[in-house]
Coordinates of N, CA and C in Angstrom, one line a residue:
M247 N -27.8 -61.4 -42.9 CA -28.1 -60.0 -42.9 C -29.1 -59.7 -44.1
A248 N -30.2 -59.1 -43.8 CA -31.2 -58.8 -44.8 C -30.7 -57.6 -45.7
R249 N -30.9 -57.9 -47.0 CA -30.6 -56.8 -47.9 C -31.9 -56.2 -48.4
I250 N -32.0 -54.9 -48.2 CA -33.3 -54.2 -48.5 C -33.1 -53.1 -49.5
C251 N -34.3 -52.8 -50.1 CA -34.3 -51.6 -51.1 C -34.3 -50.4 -50.2
V252 N -33.4 -49.5 -50.6 CA -33.3 -48.2 -49.8 C -34.5 -47.3 -50.0
R253 N -35.3 -47.5 -51.0 CA -36.4 -46.7 -51.3 C -37.7 -47.2 -50.7
C254 N -38.1 -48.5 -51.0 CA -39.4 -49.0 -50.5 C -39.2 -49.9 -49.3
K255 N -38.0 -50.2 -48.9 CA -37.7 -51.0 -47.7 C -38.0 -52.5 -47.9
R256 N -38.3 -53.0 -49.1 CA -38.6 -54.4 -49.3 C -37.3 -55.2 -49.4
Q257 N -37.3 -56.4 -49.0 CA -36.1 -57.3 -49.0 C -35.8 -57.5 -50.5
L258 N -34.5 -57.4 -50.9 CA -34.1 -57.6 -52.3 C -34.2 -59.1 -52.6
L259 N -34.6 -59.4 -53.8 CA -34.5 -60.8 -54.2 C -33.1 -61.1 -54.7
P260 N -32.7 -62.4 -54.7 CA -31.3 -62.7 -55.1 C -30.9 -62.2 -56.4
Q261 N -31.8 -62.2 -57.4 CA -31.5 -61.7 -58.7 C -31.3 -60.1 -58.8
E262 N -31.8 -59.4 -57.7 CA -31.6 -58.0 -57.6 C -30.4 -57.6 -57.0
E263 N -29.6 -58.5 -56.5 CA -28.3 -58.2 -55.8 C -27.1 -58.2 -56.7
F264 N -27.3 -58.2 -58.0 CA -26.1 -58.4 -58.9 C -25.4 -57.1 -59.2
R265 N -25.9 -56.0 -58.8 CA -25.4 -54.7 -59.2 C -24.0 -54.3 -58.8
T266 N -23.5 -55.0 -57.9 CA -22.1 -54.7 -57.4 C -21.4 -55.9 -56.9
E267 N -20.1 -55.9 -56.9 CA -19.4 -57.1 -56.5 C -19.1 -57.1 -55.0
K268 N -19.5 -56.0 -54.4 CA -19.3 -56.0 -52.9 C -20.6 -56.4 -52.2
I269 N -20.4 -56.7 -50.9 CA -21.6 -57.0 -50.1 C -22.3 -55.7 -49.8
V270 N -23.6 -55.8 -50.2 CA -24.4 -54.6 -49.9 C -25.6 -54.9 -49.0
T271 N -25.9 -54.0 -48.2 CA -27.1 -54.2 -47.3 C -28.3 -53.4 -47.8
Q272 N -28.1 -52.4 -48.6 CA -29.1 -51.7 -49.3 C -28.9 -51.6 -50.7
G273 N -29.9 -51.5 -51.5 CA -29.8 -51.3 -53.0 C -31.1 -50.9 -53.5
L274 N -31.4 -51.0 -54.7 CA -32.7 -50.7 -55.3 C -33.3 -51.9 -55.9
C275 N -34.5 -52.2 -55.5 CA -35.3 -53.3 -56.1 C -35.6 -53.0 -57.6
T276 N -36.0 -54.0 -58.3 CA -36.4 -53.8 -59.7 C -37.5 -52.8 -59.9
Q277 N -38.5 -52.9 -59.1 CA -39.7 -52.0 -59.2 C -39.3 -50.5 -58.9
C278 N -38.5 -50.3 -57.9 CA -38.0 -48.9 -57.7 C -37.1 -48.4 -58.8
T279 N -36.3 -49.3 -59.3 CA -35.4 -48.9 -60.4 C -36.2 -48.5 -61.6
A280 N -37.2 -49.3 -61.9 CA -38.1 -49.0 -63.0 C -38.8 -47.6 -62.8
H281 N -39.3 -47.4 -61.5 CA -39.9 -46.2 -61.2 C -39.0 -45.0 -61.3
L282 N -37.7 -45.2 -61.0 CA -36.7 -44.1 -61.1 C -36.6 -43.6 -62.5
T283 N -36.6 -44.6 -63.4 CA -36.4 -44.2 -64.9 C -37.6 -43.5 -65.4
Q284 N -38.7 -43.6 -64.9 CA -39.9 -42.9 -65.4 C -39.8 -41.4 -65.1
D285 N -39.2 -41.0 -64.0 CA -39.1 -39.6 -63.6 C -37.8 -39.3 -63.0
V286 N -36.7 -39.5 -63.8 CA -35.4 -39.5 -63.3 C -35.0 -38.3 -62.4
P287 N -35.2 -37.1 -62.8 CA -34.8 -36.0 -62.0 C -35.4 -35.9 -60.6
T288 N -36.7 -36.0 -60.5 CA -37.4 -35.9 -59.2 C -37.1 -37.1 -58.3
I289 N -37.3 -38.3 -58.9 CA -37.1 -39.4 -58.0 C -35.7 -39.6 -57.6
I290 N -34.7 -39.4 -58.5 CA -33.3 -39.6 -58.1 C -33.0 -38.6 -57.0
K291 N -33.4 -37.4 -57.2 CA -33.1 -36.3 -56.2 C -33.7 -36.7 -54.8
E292 N -34.9 -37.3 -54.9 CA -35.5 -37.7 -53.6 C -34.7 -38.8 -53.0
L293 N -34.2 -39.8 -53.8 CA -33.4 -40.9 -53.3 C -32.1 -40.3 -52.7
L294 N -31.5 -39.5 -53.5 CA -30.2 -38.9 -53.1 C -30.2 -38.1 -51.8
S295 N -31.4 -37.5 -51.5 CA -31.5 -36.7 -50.3 C -31.3 -37.5 -49.0
I296 N -31.5 -38.8 -49.1 CA -31.4 -39.6 -47.9 C -30.0 -40.2 -47.8
I297 N -29.1 -40.0 -48.8 CA -27.8 -40.5 -48.7 C -26.8 -39.5 -48.2
A298 N -26.1 -39.8 -47.1 CA -25.2 -38.8 -46.5 C -24.0 -38.5 -47.2
E299 N -23.4 -39.5 -48.0 CA -22.2 -39.4 -48.7 C -22.4 -38.5 -49.9
P300 N -21.4 -37.8 -50.4 CA -21.5 -37.0 -51.6 C -21.7 -38.0 -52.8
V301 N -22.8 -37.8 -53.6 CA -23.1 -38.6 -54.7 C -23.5 -37.7 -55.9
L302 N -22.9 -38.1 -57.1 CA -23.3 -37.5 -58.3 C -23.9 -38.5 -59.2
V303 N -24.9 -38.2 -60.0 CA -25.5 -39.1 -61.0 C -25.1 -38.6 -62.4
L304 N -24.5 -39.5 -63.1 CA -24.0 -39.2 -64.5 C -24.7 -40.1 -65.5
D305 N -24.9 -39.5 -66.7 CA -25.5 -40.3 -67.7 C -24.5 -41.0 -68.6
H306 N -24.9 -41.7 -69.7 CA -24.0 -42.5 -70.5 C -22.9 -41.7 -71.2
R307 N -23.0 -40.4 -71.2 CA -21.9 -39.6 -71.8 C -21.0 -39.0 -70.8
G308 N -21.2 -39.3 -69.5 CA -20.4 -38.6 -68.5 C -20.9 -37.3 -68.1
I309 N -22.1 -36.9 -68.4 CA -22.7 -35.7 -68.1 C -23.4 -35.8 -66.8
V310 N -23.2 -34.9 -65.8 CA -23.8 -35.0 -64.5 C -25.2 -34.5 -64.6
Q311 N -26.1 -35.4 -64.2 CA -27.5 -35.1 -64.2 C -28.0 -34.5 -62.9
T312 N -27.4 -34.8 -61.8 CA -27.8 -34.2 -60.5 C -26.7 -34.6 -59.5
A313 N -26.9 -34.0 -58.3 CA -26.0 -34.4 -57.2 C -26.8 -34.1 -55.9
N314 N -26.5 -34.9 -54.9 CA -27.1 -34.7 -53.6 C -26.5 -33.5 -52.9
E315 N -27.1 -33.1 -51.8 CA -26.7 -31.9 -51.1 C -25.2 -32.0 -50.6
S316 N -24.9 -33.2 -50.1 CA -23.5 -33.4 -49.7 C -22.5 -33.3 -50.8
G317 N -22.8 -33.8 -52.0 CA -22.0 -33.6 -53.2 C -21.9 -32.2 -53.6
R318 N -22.9 -31.4 -53.6 CA -22.9 -30.0 -54.0 C -22.1 -29.3 -53.0
R319 N -22.2 -29.6 -51.7 CA -21.4 -28.9 -50.7 C -19.9 -29.2 -50.8
L320 N -19.6 -30.4 -51.1 CA -18.2 -30.8 -51.3 C -17.6 -30.0 -52.5
L321 N -18.3 -30.0 -53.6 CA -17.9 -29.3 -54.8 C -18.0 -27.8 -54.7
G322 N -18.8 -27.3 -53.7 CA -19.0 -25.8 -53.6 C -19.8 -25.3 -54.7
K323 N -20.8 -26.1 -55.2 CA -21.6 -25.6 -56.3 C -23.1 -25.8 -56.1
D324 N -23.9 -25.1 -56.8 CA -25.4 -25.2 -56.8 C -25.7 -26.2 -57.9
L325 N -27.0 -26.6 -57.9 CA -27.4 -27.6 -58.9 C -27.3 -27.0 -60.3
V326 N -27.6 -25.7 -60.5 CA -27.5 -25.0 -61.8 C -26.0 -25.1 -62.3
D327 N -25.1 -25.2 -61.5 CA -23.7 -25.3 -61.9 C -23.2 -26.7 -62.1
I328 N -24.1 -27.7 -61.9 CA -23.8 -29.1 -62.0 C -24.6 -29.8 -63.1
E329 N -25.9 -29.6 -63.0 CA -26.8 -30.4 -63.9 C -26.5 -30.0 -65.4
G330 N -26.3 -31.1 -66.2 CA -26.0 -30.9 -67.6 C -24.6 -30.6 -68.0
I331 N -23.7 -30.6 -67.0 CA -22.3 -30.3 -67.2 C -21.5 -31.6 -67.2
S332 N -20.4 -31.6 -68.0 CA -19.5 -32.8 -68.0 C -18.9 -33.0 -66.7
G333 N -18.6 -34.2 -66.4 CA -17.9 -34.5 -65.1 C -16.6 -33.8 -64.9
G334 N -15.8 -33.7 -65.9 CA -14.5 -33.0 -65.8 C -14.7 -31.5 -65.4
D335 N -15.7 -30.9 -66.1 CA -16.0 -29.5 -65.7 C -16.5 -29.3 -64.3
V336 N -17.4 -30.3 -63.9 CA -17.9 -30.2 -62.5 C -16.8 -30.3 -61.5
F337 N -15.9 -31.2 -61.8 CA -14.7 -31.4 -60.9 C -13.6 -30.4 -61.0
E338 N -13.8 -29.5 -62.1 CA -12.8 -28.4 -62.4 C -11.5 -29.0 -62.9
C339 N -11.5 -30.1 -63.6 CA -10.3 -30.7 -64.2 C -9.7 -29.7 -65.1
V340 N -8.4 -29.4 -65.0 CA -7.7 -28.5 -65.9 C -7.8 -28.9 -67.3
F341 N -7.8 -30.2 -67.6 CA -7.8 -30.7 -69.0 C -9.2 -30.6 -69.7
A342 N -10.2 -30.5 -68.9 CA -11.6 -30.3 -69.4 C -11.7 -29.0 -70.1
S343 N -10.9 -28.0 -69.7 CA -11.0 -26.7 -70.3 C -10.2 -26.5 -71.6
L344 N -9.5 -27.6 -72.0 CA -8.8 -27.6 -73.3 C -9.8 -27.6 -74.5
P345 N -9.5 -27.2 -75.6 CA -10.4 -27.1 -76.7 C -11.2 -28.4 -77.0
E346 N -10.6 -29.5 -76.8 CA -11.2 -30.8 -77.1 C -12.3 -31.1 -76.1
G347 N -12.2 -30.6 -74.9 CA -13.2 -30.7 -73.9 C -13.1 -32.0 -73.1
C348 N -13.9 -32.1 -72.1 CA -13.9 -33.3 -71.2 C -14.2 -34.6 -72.0
G349 N -13.3 -35.6 -71.7 CA -13.5 -36.9 -72.3 C -12.8 -37.1 -73.7
R350 N -12.3 -36.0 -74.2 CA -11.7 -36.1 -75.6 C -10.3 -35.6 -75.7
T351 N -9.6 -35.4 -74.6 CA -8.2 -35.1 -74.7 C -7.3 -36.3 -74.5
E352 N -6.0 -36.2 -74.7 CA -5.1 -37.3 -74.5 C -5.1 -37.6 -73.0
H353 N -5.3 -36.7 -72.1 CA -5.2 -36.8 -70.7 C -6.4 -37.7 -70.2
C354 N -7.5 -37.6 -70.9 CA -8.7 -38.3 -70.4 C -8.5 -39.8 -70.5
K355 N -7.6 -40.3 -71.3 CA -7.4 -41.8 -71.4 C -6.9 -42.3 -70.1
T356 N -6.2 -41.5 -69.3 CA -5.7 -42.0 -68.0 C -6.4 -41.5 -66.8
C357 N -7.6 -40.9 -67.0 CA -8.4 -40.4 -65.9 C -9.1 -41.6 -65.2
A358 N -8.7 -41.8 -64.0 CA -9.3 -42.9 -63.2 C -10.8 -42.8 -63.1
I359 N -11.2 -41.6 -62.7 CA -12.7 -41.4 -62.5 C -13.5 -41.7 -63.8
R360 N -13.0 -41.1 -64.9 CA -13.7 -41.4 -66.2 C -13.7 -42.8 -66.5
N361 N -12.5 -43.5 -66.4 CA -12.4 -44.9 -66.7 C -13.3 -45.8 -65.9
I362 N -13.4 -45.6 -64.6 CA -14.3 -46.5 -63.8 C -15.8 -46.2 -64.1
V363 N -16.1 -44.9 -64.3 CA -17.5 -44.6 -64.7 C -17.9 -45.2 -66.0
M364 N -17.0 -45.1 -67.0 CA -17.4 -45.8 -68.3 C -17.4 -47.3 -68.2
D365 N -16.5 -47.9 -67.4 CA -16.4 -49.3 -67.2 C -17.7 -49.8 -66.5
T366 N -18.1 -49.0 -65.5 CA -19.3 -49.4 -64.8 C -20.5 -49.3 -65.7
L367 N -20.5 -48.3 -66.6 CA -21.7 -48.1 -67.5 C -21.7 -49.3 -68.5
T368 N -20.5 -49.6 -69.0 CA -20.4 -50.6 -70.1 C -20.6 -52.0 -69.6
H369 N -20.0 -52.4 -68.4 CA -20.0 -53.7 -67.9 C -20.9 -54.0 -66.7
G370 N -21.4 -52.9 -66.1 CA -22.2 -53.0 -64.9 C -21.5 -53.3 -63.7
R371 N -20.2 -53.3 -63.7 CA -19.3 -53.6 -62.6 C -19.2 -52.4 -61.7
G372 N -19.5 -52.6 -60.4 CA -19.4 -51.5 -59.4 C -18.0 -51.5 -58.9
Y373 N -17.5 -50.3 -58.5 CA -16.2 -50.1 -57.9 C -16.4 -49.5 -56.5
T374 N -15.4 -49.8 -55.7 CA -15.5 -49.3 -54.3 C -14.1 -48.7 -53.9
N375 N -14.2 -47.4 -53.5 CA -13.0 -46.7 -52.9 C -11.8 -46.8 -53.8
V376 N -12.0 -46.4 -55.0 CA -10.9 -46.4 -56.0 C -10.1 -45.1 -55.9
P377 N -8.8 -45.1 -55.8 CA -8.0 -43.8 -55.7 C -7.9 -43.2 -57.1
A378 N -8.0 -41.9 -57.2 CA -8.0 -41.2 -58.5 C -7.3 -39.9 -58.2
F379 N -6.3 -39.6 -59.0 CA -5.6 -38.2 -58.9 C -6.1 -37.4 -60.0
Q380 N -6.5 -36.1 -59.7 CA -6.9 -35.2 -60.7 C -6.2 -33.9 -60.5
N381 N -5.9 -33.3 -61.6 CA -5.3 -31.9 -61.6 C -6.4 -31.0 -61.8
I382 N -6.8 -30.3 -60.7 CA -8.0 -29.5 -60.8 C -7.7 -28.0 -60.4
R383 N -8.6 -27.1 -60.9 CA -8.5 -25.7 -60.6 C -9.1 -25.4 -59.3
T384 N -8.4 -24.7 -58.4 CA -8.9 -24.3 -57.1 C -8.7 -22.9 -57.0
P385 N -9.4 -22.3 -56.0 CA -9.1 -20.8 -55.7 C -7.6 -20.5 -55.4
K386 N -6.9 -21.5 -55.0 CA -5.5 -21.3 -54.7 C -4.6 -21.7 -55.9
G387 N -5.2 -21.9 -57.1 CA -4.5 -22.3 -58.3 C -4.6 -23.8 -58.6
N388 N -4.0 -24.3 -59.6 CA -4.1 -25.7 -60.0 C -3.5 -26.5 -58.9
R389 N -4.2 -27.6 -58.5 CA -3.7 -28.5 -57.5 C -4.0 -29.9 -57.9
I390 N -3.1 -30.8 -57.5 CA -3.4 -32.3 -57.7 C -4.1 -32.8 -56.4
M391 N -5.3 -33.3 -56.7 CA -6.2 -33.7 -55.6 C -6.3 -35.3 -55.7
R392 N -6.4 -35.9 -54.6 CA -6.6 -37.4 -54.5 C -8.0 -37.6 -54.1
F393 N -8.8 -38.3 -55.0 CA -10.2 -38.7 -54.7 C -10.2 -40.2 -54.5
Y394 N -11.1 -40.6 -53.7 CA -11.4 -42.0 -53.6 C -12.9 -42.0 -54.0
V395 N -13.2 -42.9 -55.0 CA -14.6 -42.9 -55.5 C -15.1 -44.3 -55.7
S396 N -16.4 -44.4 -55.7 CA -17.1 -45.6 -55.9 C -18.2 -45.4 -56.9
T397 N -18.5 -46.5 -57.6 CA -19.6 -46.4 -58.7 C -20.6 -47.5 -58.5
E398 N -21.8 -47.3 -59.0 CA -22.8 -48.3 -59.2 C -23.7 -47.9 -60.3
K399 N -24.0 -48.9 -61.1 CA -24.9 -48.7 -62.2 C -26.4 -48.9 -61.8
V400 N -27.2 -47.9 -62.2 CA -28.6 -48.0 -62.0 C -29.3 -47.7 -63.4
D401 N -29.7 -48.7 -64.1 CA -30.1 -48.6 -65.5 C -29.1 -47.9 -66.4
D402 N -29.4 -46.8 -67.0 CA -28.4 -46.1 -67.9 C -27.7 -45.0 -67.1
H403 N -27.8 -45.0 -65.8 CA -27.1 -43.9 -65.1 C -26.0 -44.6 -64.1
I404 N -25.1 -43.7 -63.8 CA -24.0 -44.1 -62.9 C -24.1 -43.3 -61.6
L405 N -24.1 -43.9 -60.5 CA -24.0 -43.2 -59.2 C -22.5 -43.2 -58.9
L406 N -22.0 -42.0 -58.8 CA -20.6 -41.8 -58.4 C -20.5 -41.2 -57.0
R407 N -20.0 -42.0 -56.1 CA -19.9 -41.5 -54.7 C -18.4 -41.1 -54.5
I408 N -18.3 -40.0 -53.9 CA -17.0 -39.5 -53.5 C -16.7 -39.9 -52.1
D409 N -15.9 -40.8 -51.9 CA -15.6 -41.4 -50.6 C -14.6 -40.5 -49.8
D410 N -13.7 -39.9 -50.5 CA -12.7 -39.0 -49.8 C -12.0 -38.2 -50.8
V411 N -11.5 -37.0 -50.3 CA -10.8 -36.1 -51.2 C -9.8 -35.4 -50.4
T412 N -8.5 -35.4 -50.8 CA -7.4 -34.7 -50.1 C -6.5 -34.1 -51.1
E413 N -5.8 -33.0 -50.7 CA -4.8 -32.5 -51.6 C -3.5 -33.4 -51.5
R414 N -3.0 -33.7 -52.6 CA -1.8 -34.5 -52.6 C -0.6 -33.7 -52.0
A415 N 0.2 -34.3 -51.2 CA 1.4 -33.7 -50.7 C 2.4 -33.5 -51.8
T416 N 3.0 -32.3 -51.9 CA 4.0 -32.1 -52.9 C 5.3 -31.9 -52.2
A417 N 6.4 -32.3 -52.9 CA 7.7 -32.2 -52.3 C 8.3 -30.8 -52.4

């Protein structure tokens, strides 16, 4: 099966296929990755527009840089409500609103989303369909939501794909 760059449609070289431990049919070639870093906001938004799944782009601090239309629709937010905001605040994590803020509370140590994003950033290891439970604020009050998320590192940014989200059944 040919592995191609999602942006320029060129076949990926073997050394360009290291970004994830799963089998990929599309990725980003070295040239497109370099091009993305020159004009991150515009180019990444262009790339994200062709991805159907909800995707957020986070920087090395866990700050959301942008999200595709599907991601904004899932979160019920506009770009102005997402860009430059911490991941916990974008997801409406109840612990992100504590005085310490997102990433700095005792609860953040066990946040599966934060942990895989930071591990992907640090080690370059991609994750696929990882379950994560989050206590989030919703219009119906605080709810425990189950997310399935995947990550991939592109230079100094993390692509966070939301594979599924459901409200956890309560007894």
